[in-house]
Amino acid sequence: GRFLVRMDAHAEYAPDYLLRSVELLEEGAADAVGGIQVPAPGAPTATARAIAALQGTRAGLGGGAHRRPGYEGAAATLWLGAFRRDAVERIGGFDEALFRSEDNDFYQRLRAAGGRLLISHRIRAHYFCRPTVAALARQAFVTGRELLPTLVRNPRALAPRHLVPGAALLVPAGLAVAAWRWPPALWLLAGVGGAYLILALSTAASVAVRSGAATFFPALVALPLLHSAYGLGTLAGLLWAPFARARGPRPGPPSHAR
């Protein structure tokens, strides 16, 4: 075939998902196209509704273009994606040694090879989020853990924002240690904590407005656990990063394309 389409398991696709993807690829405006991720609760509970609502907030997962309803335009990365086969073969496909961040690596290499990425609101799928706070924390930890190994294999694959949760954990820890010798650090620590509390409360309030009052406290609990699990995973990745190159060679153009 001329096209490849990636479809993950935790999703339900619009009936015209493949049709719209292929139509855009055939127009020739892009080498890879993707759609809008519509978060859906993974269970019929207030906690699941809160987790799904957090996915669409900037504080939750950063507010990527594929989470913006109605977005149509160029992108740096895609959720899932449909590709021109020749473009995939030109860069050697996905790096199978990576886990959870192989899409960041793939799209960076595709852009570096001159590939064009497009997001269209005409391509839609519902993503079923993790149903419990514990499951969300486990997912976030593993995702964070793969960041540094990915950077070892491809230093341009990720943006600085991906490392913010890990760095943010080090700030209060450093202030707490500094407070033993420098008491003003306690005031700075309180300021950091207060600012984060305001962020968490305002985010939980916005979730409650959209998804019902019962989601306020689950969102207030889920947000800091999401951030801390992701950050702890990033720090744990320091143990995995030295061995990232040993996972195997990085993909490159096949011999017939060189």
CSV table of C-alpha atoms in Angstrom, one decimal:
chain,number,residue,atom,x,y,z
A,1,GLY,CA,0.0,0.0,0.0
A,2,ARG,CA,1.0,3.7,-0.4
A,3,PHE,CA,-0.1,4.7,3.1
A,4,LEU,CA,0.4,3.4,6.7
A,5,VAL,CA,-1.9,4.2,9.6
A,6,ARG,CA,-1.1,3.8,13.3
A,7,MET,CA,-4.1,3.0,15.5
A,8,ASP,CA,-3.7,2.4,19.2
A,9,ALA,CA,-5.9,0.2,21.4
A,10,HIS,CA,-7.2,2.7,23.9
A,11,ALA,CA,-9.3,4.6,21.3
A,12,GLU,CA,-12.5,4.6,19.5
A,13,TYR,CA,-12.3,6.0,15.9
A,14,ALA,CA,-14.8,8.0,14.0
A,15,PRO,CA,-16.4,6.0,11.1
A,16,ASP,CA,-14.6,8.2,8.5
A,17,TYR,CA,-11.2,8.3,10.4
A,18,LEU,CA,-9.3,6.3,7.7
A,19,LEU,CA,-11.2,8.1,4.8
A,20,ARG,CA,-10.3,11.6,6.1
A,21,SER,CA,-6.7,10.6,6.8
A,22,VAL,CA,-6.2,9.2,3.3
A,23,GLU,CA,-7.9,12.1,1.6
A,24,LEU,CA,-5.5,14.6,3.2
A,25,LEU,CA,-2.5,12.5,2.3
A,26,GLU,CA,-3.6,12.2,-1.3
A,27,GLU,CA,-3.9,16.0,-1.4
A,28,GLY,CA,-0.1,16.1,-1.1
A,29,ALA,CA,0.0,18.8,1.6
A,30,ALA,CA,1.7,16.6,4.2
A,31,ASP,CA,3.7,13.4,4.6
A,32,ALA,CA,1.9,12.6,7.9
A,33,VAL,CA,-1.5,13.6,9.1
A,34,GLY,CA,-3.2,13.3,12.5
A,35,GLY,CA,-6.4,14.3,14.1
A,36,ILE,CA,-7.9,15.6,17.3
A,37,GLN,CA,-7.7,13.5,20.5
A,38,VAL,CA,-11.0,13.7,22.3
A,39,PRO,CA,-10.5,12.5,25.9
A,40,ALA,CA,-13.1,10.1,27.2
A,41,PRO,CA,-13.5,8.6,30.7
A,42,GLY,CA,-12.2,5.1,31.2
A,43,ALA,CA,-15.0,4.3,33.6
A,44,PRO,CA,-18.4,5.7,34.7
A,45,THR,CA,-17.0,7.4,37.8
A,46,ALA,CA,-16.3,11.0,38.9
A,47,THR,CA,-12.6,10.2,39.2
A,48,ALA,CA,-12.5,8.9,35.6
A,49,ARG,CA,-14.3,12.0,34.4
A,50,ALA,CA,-11.9,14.2,36.2
A,51,ILE,CA,-8.9,12.4,34.7
A,52,ALA,CA,-10.3,12.8,31.2
A,53,ALA,CA,-11.0,16.5,31.7
A,54,LEU,CA,-7.4,17.0,33.0
A,55,GLN,CA,-6.1,15.7,29.7
A,56,GLY,CA,-7.5,18.7,27.9
A,57,THR,CA,-5.9,21.3,30.2
A,58,ARG,CA,-2.6,23.1,29.9
A,59,ALA,CA,-1.7,22.2,33.5
A,60,GLY,CA,-2.6,18.5,32.9
A,61,LEU,CA,-0.8,17.5,29.7
A,62,GLY,CA,0.5,20.7,28.2
A,63,GLY,CA,-2.3,21.5,25.8
A,64,GLY,CA,-0.8,20.1,22.6
A,65,ALA,CA,-2.3,21.0,19.2
A,66,HIS,CA,-3.9,17.6,18.9
A,67,ARG,CA,-6.0,18.4,22.0
A,68,ARG,CA,-7.4,21.7,20.7
A,69,PRO,CA,-10.9,21.2,19.3
A,70,GLY,CA,-11.2,22.6,15.8
A,71,TYR,CA,-7.4,22.9,15.2
A,72,GLU,CA,-6.3,22.7,11.6
A,73,GLY,CA,-2.7,23.4,10.6
A,74,ALA,CA,0.9,22.4,10.8
A,75,ALA,CA,2.3,20.5,13.8
A,76,ALA,CA,5.6,19.3,15.3
A,77,THR,CA,4.2,15.9,16.4
A,78,LEU,CA,0.9,14.0,16.0
A,79,TRP,CA,-1.3,11.7,18.1
A,80,LEU,CA,-1.2,8.3,16.3
A,81,GLY,CA,-1.0,9.4,12.7
A,82,ALA,CA,-1.3,8.3,9.1
A,83,PHE,CA,1.8,8.4,6.8
A,84,ARG,CA,3.0,8.2,3.3
A,85,ARG,CA,4.8,4.9,3.1
A,86,ASP,CA,7.7,6.4,1.1
A,87,ALA,CA,8.3,9.0,3.8
A,88,VAL,CA,8.3,6.3,6.6
A,89,GLU,CA,10.8,4.2,4.6
A,90,ARG,CA,13.0,7.2,3.9
A,91,ILE,CA,13.8,7.6,7.6
A,92,GLY,CA,13.8,3.9,8.5
A,93,GLY,CA,10.5,3.8,10.4
A,94,PHE,CA,10.0,3.9,14.2
A,95,ASP,CA,12.8,3.3,16.7
A,96,GLU,CA,11.5,0.0,18.2
A,97,ALA,CA,14.0,0.3,21.1
A,98,LEU,CA,12.0,3.2,22.5
A,99,PHE,CA,8.9,3.0,24.7
A,100,ARG,CA,6.2,5.7,25.1
A,101,SER,CA,8.3,8.4,23.3
A,102,GLU,CA,9.0,6.7,20.0
A,103,ASP,CA,6.5,9.0,18.4
A,104,ASN,CA,8.5,12.1,19.4
A,105,ASP,CA,11.6,10.6,18.0
A,106,PHE,CA,9.9,9.5,14.8
A,107,TYR,CA,8.3,12.9,14.0
A,108,GLN,CA,11.6,14.7,14.8
A,109,ARG,CA,13.4,12.6,12.3
A,110,LEU,CA,10.6,13.0,9.7
A,111,ARG,CA,10.7,16.8,10.1
A,112,ALA,CA,14.5,16.8,9.8
A,113,ALA,CA,14.2,14.8,6.5
A,114,GLY,CA,11.9,17.5,5.1
A,115,GLY,CA,8.7,15.8,6.1
A,116,ARG,CA,5.5,17.9,6.6
A,117,LEU,CA,3.1,17.2,9.5
A,118,LEU,CA,-0.6,18.3,9.5
A,119,ILE,CA,-3.3,18.1,12.1
A,120,SER,CA,-6.9,18.3,11.0
A,121,HIS,CA,-10.1,18.5,13.1
A,122,ARG,CA,-11.7,16.4,10.4
A,123,ILE,CA,-9.8,13.4,11.8
A,124,ARG,CA,-11.3,12.5,15.1
A,125,ALA,CA,-11.0,9.7,17.7
A,126,HIS,CA,-11.9,9.3,21.4
A,127,TYR,CA,-9.0,8.4,23.7
A,128,PHE,CA,-10.1,6.4,26.7
A,129,CYS,CA,-8.0,7.7,29.6
A,130,ARG,CA,-6.8,5.7,32.6
A,131,PRO,CA,-9.8,5.2,34.9
A,132,THR,CA,-8.1,5.5,38.3
A,133,VAL,CA,-5.6,7.8,39.9
A,134,ALA,CA,-3.2,4.9,40.5
A,135,ALA,CA,-3.4,3.8,36.9
A,136,LEU,CA,-2.8,7.4,35.8
A,137,ALA,CA,0.3,7.7,38.1
A,138,ARG,CA,1.7,4.4,36.8
A,139,GLN,CA,1.3,5.6,33.2
A,140,ALA,CA,2.9,9.0,33.9
A,141,PHE,CA,5.9,7.3,35.7
A,142,VAL,CA,6.7,5.1,32.8
A,143,THR,CA,6.3,7.9,30.3
A,144,GLY,CA,8.6,10.1,32.4
A,145,ARG,CA,11.1,7.3,32.8
A,146,GLU,CA,11.6,7.0,29.0
A,147,LEU,CA,12.5,10.7,28.5
A,148,LEU,CA,16.2,10.6,29.2
A,149,PRO,CA,16.8,7.3,27.3
A,150,THR,CA,15.1,8.9,24.3
A,151,LEU,CA,17.4,12.0,24.6
A,152,VAL,CA,20.4,9.7,24.7
A,153,ARG,CA,19.3,8.1,21.4
A,154,ASN,CA,18.1,11.3,19.8
A,155,PRO,CA,19.0,14.6,21.6
A,156,ARG,CA,16.6,16.6,19.4
A,157,ALA,CA,13.5,14.3,20.0
A,158,LEU,CA,12.1,16.2,22.9
A,159,ALA,CA,11.4,19.8,23.9
A,160,PRO,CA,12.5,21.4,27.2
A,161,ARG,CA,8.9,21.4,28.5
A,162,HIS,CA,9.1,17.6,28.7
A,163,LEU,CA,11.7,17.9,31.4
A,164,VAL,CA,9.8,20.5,33.5
A,165,PRO,CA,8.1,18.1,35.9
A,166,GLY,CA,11.4,16.4,36.8
A,167,ALA,CA,13.2,19.7,37.3
A,168,ALA,CA,10.2,21.0,39.3
A,169,LEU,CA,10.7,18.2,41.8
A,170,LEU,CA,14.3,19.2,42.4
A,171,VAL,CA,13.4,22.9,43.3
A,172,PRO,CA,11.4,22.3,46.5
A,173,ALA,CA,13.8,19.5,47.5
A,174,GLY,CA,16.7,21.9,47.1
A,175,LEU,CA,15.0,24.6,49.0
A,176,ALA,CA,14.1,22.2,51.8
A,177,VAL,CA,17.8,21.2,52.1
A,178,ALA,CA,19.0,24.8,51.9
A,179,ALA,CA,16.6,25.8,54.7
A,180,TRP,CA,18.9,24.0,57.2
A,181,ARG,CA,21.6,26.6,56.6
A,182,TRP,CA,19.6,29.5,55.1
A,183,PRO,CA,16.2,30.1,56.8
A,184,PRO,CA,14.9,32.4,54.0
A,185,ALA,CA,14.7,29.3,51.9
A,186,LEU,CA,11.6,28.4,53.9
A,187,TRP,CA,9.8,31.5,52.6
A,188,LEU,CA,10.8,30.6,49.0
A,189,LEU,CA,9.6,27.0,49.6
A,190,ALA,CA,6.3,28.3,50.9
A,191,GLY,CA,5.9,30.6,47.9
A,192,VAL,CA,6.5,27.7,45.5
A,193,GLY,CA,4.0,25.6,47.4
A,194,GLY,CA,1.5,28.3,47.4
A,195,ALA,CA,1.8,29.0,43.7
A,196,TYR,CA,1.3,25.3,43.0
A,197,LEU,CA,-1.7,25.1,45.2
A,198,ILE,CA,-3.3,28.0,43.4
A,199,LEU,CA,-2.6,26.2,40.1
A,200,ALA,CA,-4.1,23.0,41.3
A,201,LEU,CA,-7.2,24.7,42.8
A,202,SER,CA,-7.9,26.7,39.7
A,203,THR,CA,-7.4,23.7,37.4
A,204,ALA,CA,-9.7,21.5,39.6
A,205,ALA,CA,-12.3,24.3,39.5
A,206,SER,CA,-12.2,24.5,35.7
A,207,VAL,CA,-12.6,20.7,35.6
A,208,ALA,CA,-15.6,20.9,37.9
A,209,VAL,CA,-17.2,23.6,35.8
A,210,ARG,CA,-17.0,21.4,32.7
A,211,SER,CA,-17.5,17.9,34.2
A,212,GLY,CA,-19.6,18.4,37.3
A,213,ALA,CA,-18.9,19.4,40.9
A,214,ALA,CA,-18.1,15.7,41.9
A,215,THR,CA,-14.9,15.9,39.8
A,216,PHE,CA,-13.4,18.8,41.8
A,217,PHE,CA,-11.6,16.7,44.5
A,218,PRO,CA,-10.6,13.9,42.2
A,219,ALA,CA,-9.0,16.4,39.9
A,220,LEU,CA,-7.3,18.2,42.9
A,221,VAL,CA,-5.7,14.8,43.8
A,222,ALA,CA,-5.0,13.6,40.3
A,223,LEU,CA,-3.1,16.7,39.1
A,224,PRO,CA,-0.2,16.7,41.6
A,225,LEU,CA,0.0,12.9,41.4
A,226,LEU,CA,0.3,13.1,37.6
A,227,HIS,CA,3.0,15.7,37.9
A,228,SER,CA,5.0,14.0,40.7
A,229,ALA,CA,4.8,10.6,39.1
A,230,TYR,CA,6.0,12.0,35.7
A,231,GLY,CA,8.8,13.9,37.5
A,232,LEU,CA,9.8,10.9,39.5
A,233,GLY,CA,9.9,8.8,36.4
A,234,THR,CA,12.1,11.4,34.7
A,235,LEU,CA,14.6,11.2,37.6
A,236,ALA,CA,14.4,7.4,37.6
A,237,GLY,CA,15.3,7.5,33.9
A,238,LEU,CA,18.8,8.6,35.0
A,239,LEU,CA,19.4,4.9,35.8
A,240,TRP,CA,18.2,3.7,32.4
A,241,ALA,CA,19.8,6.4,30.2
A,242,PRO,CA,23.4,5.1,30.3
A,243,PHE,CA,22.1,1.8,28.7
A,244,ALA,CA,19.9,3.4,26.0
A,245,ARG,CA,22.4,3.0,23.2
A,246,ALA,CA,22.8,-0.7,24.1
A,247,ARG,CA,19.1,-1.3,23.1
A,248,GLY,CA,20.2,-1.5,19.5
A,249,PRO,CA,21.0,0.7,16.5
A,250,ARG,CA,19.0,3.7,15.7
A,251,PRO,CA,16.9,3.4,12.6
A,252,GLY,CA,18.0,5.1,9.4
A,253,PRO,CA,17.3,5.0,5.7
A,254,PRO,CA,17.3,1.5,4.1
A,255,SER,CA,20.3,0.7,2.0
A,256,HIS,CA,18.4,1.1,-1.3
A,257,ALA,CA,17.4,4.7,-0.3
A,258,ARG,CA,21.0,5.8,0.5
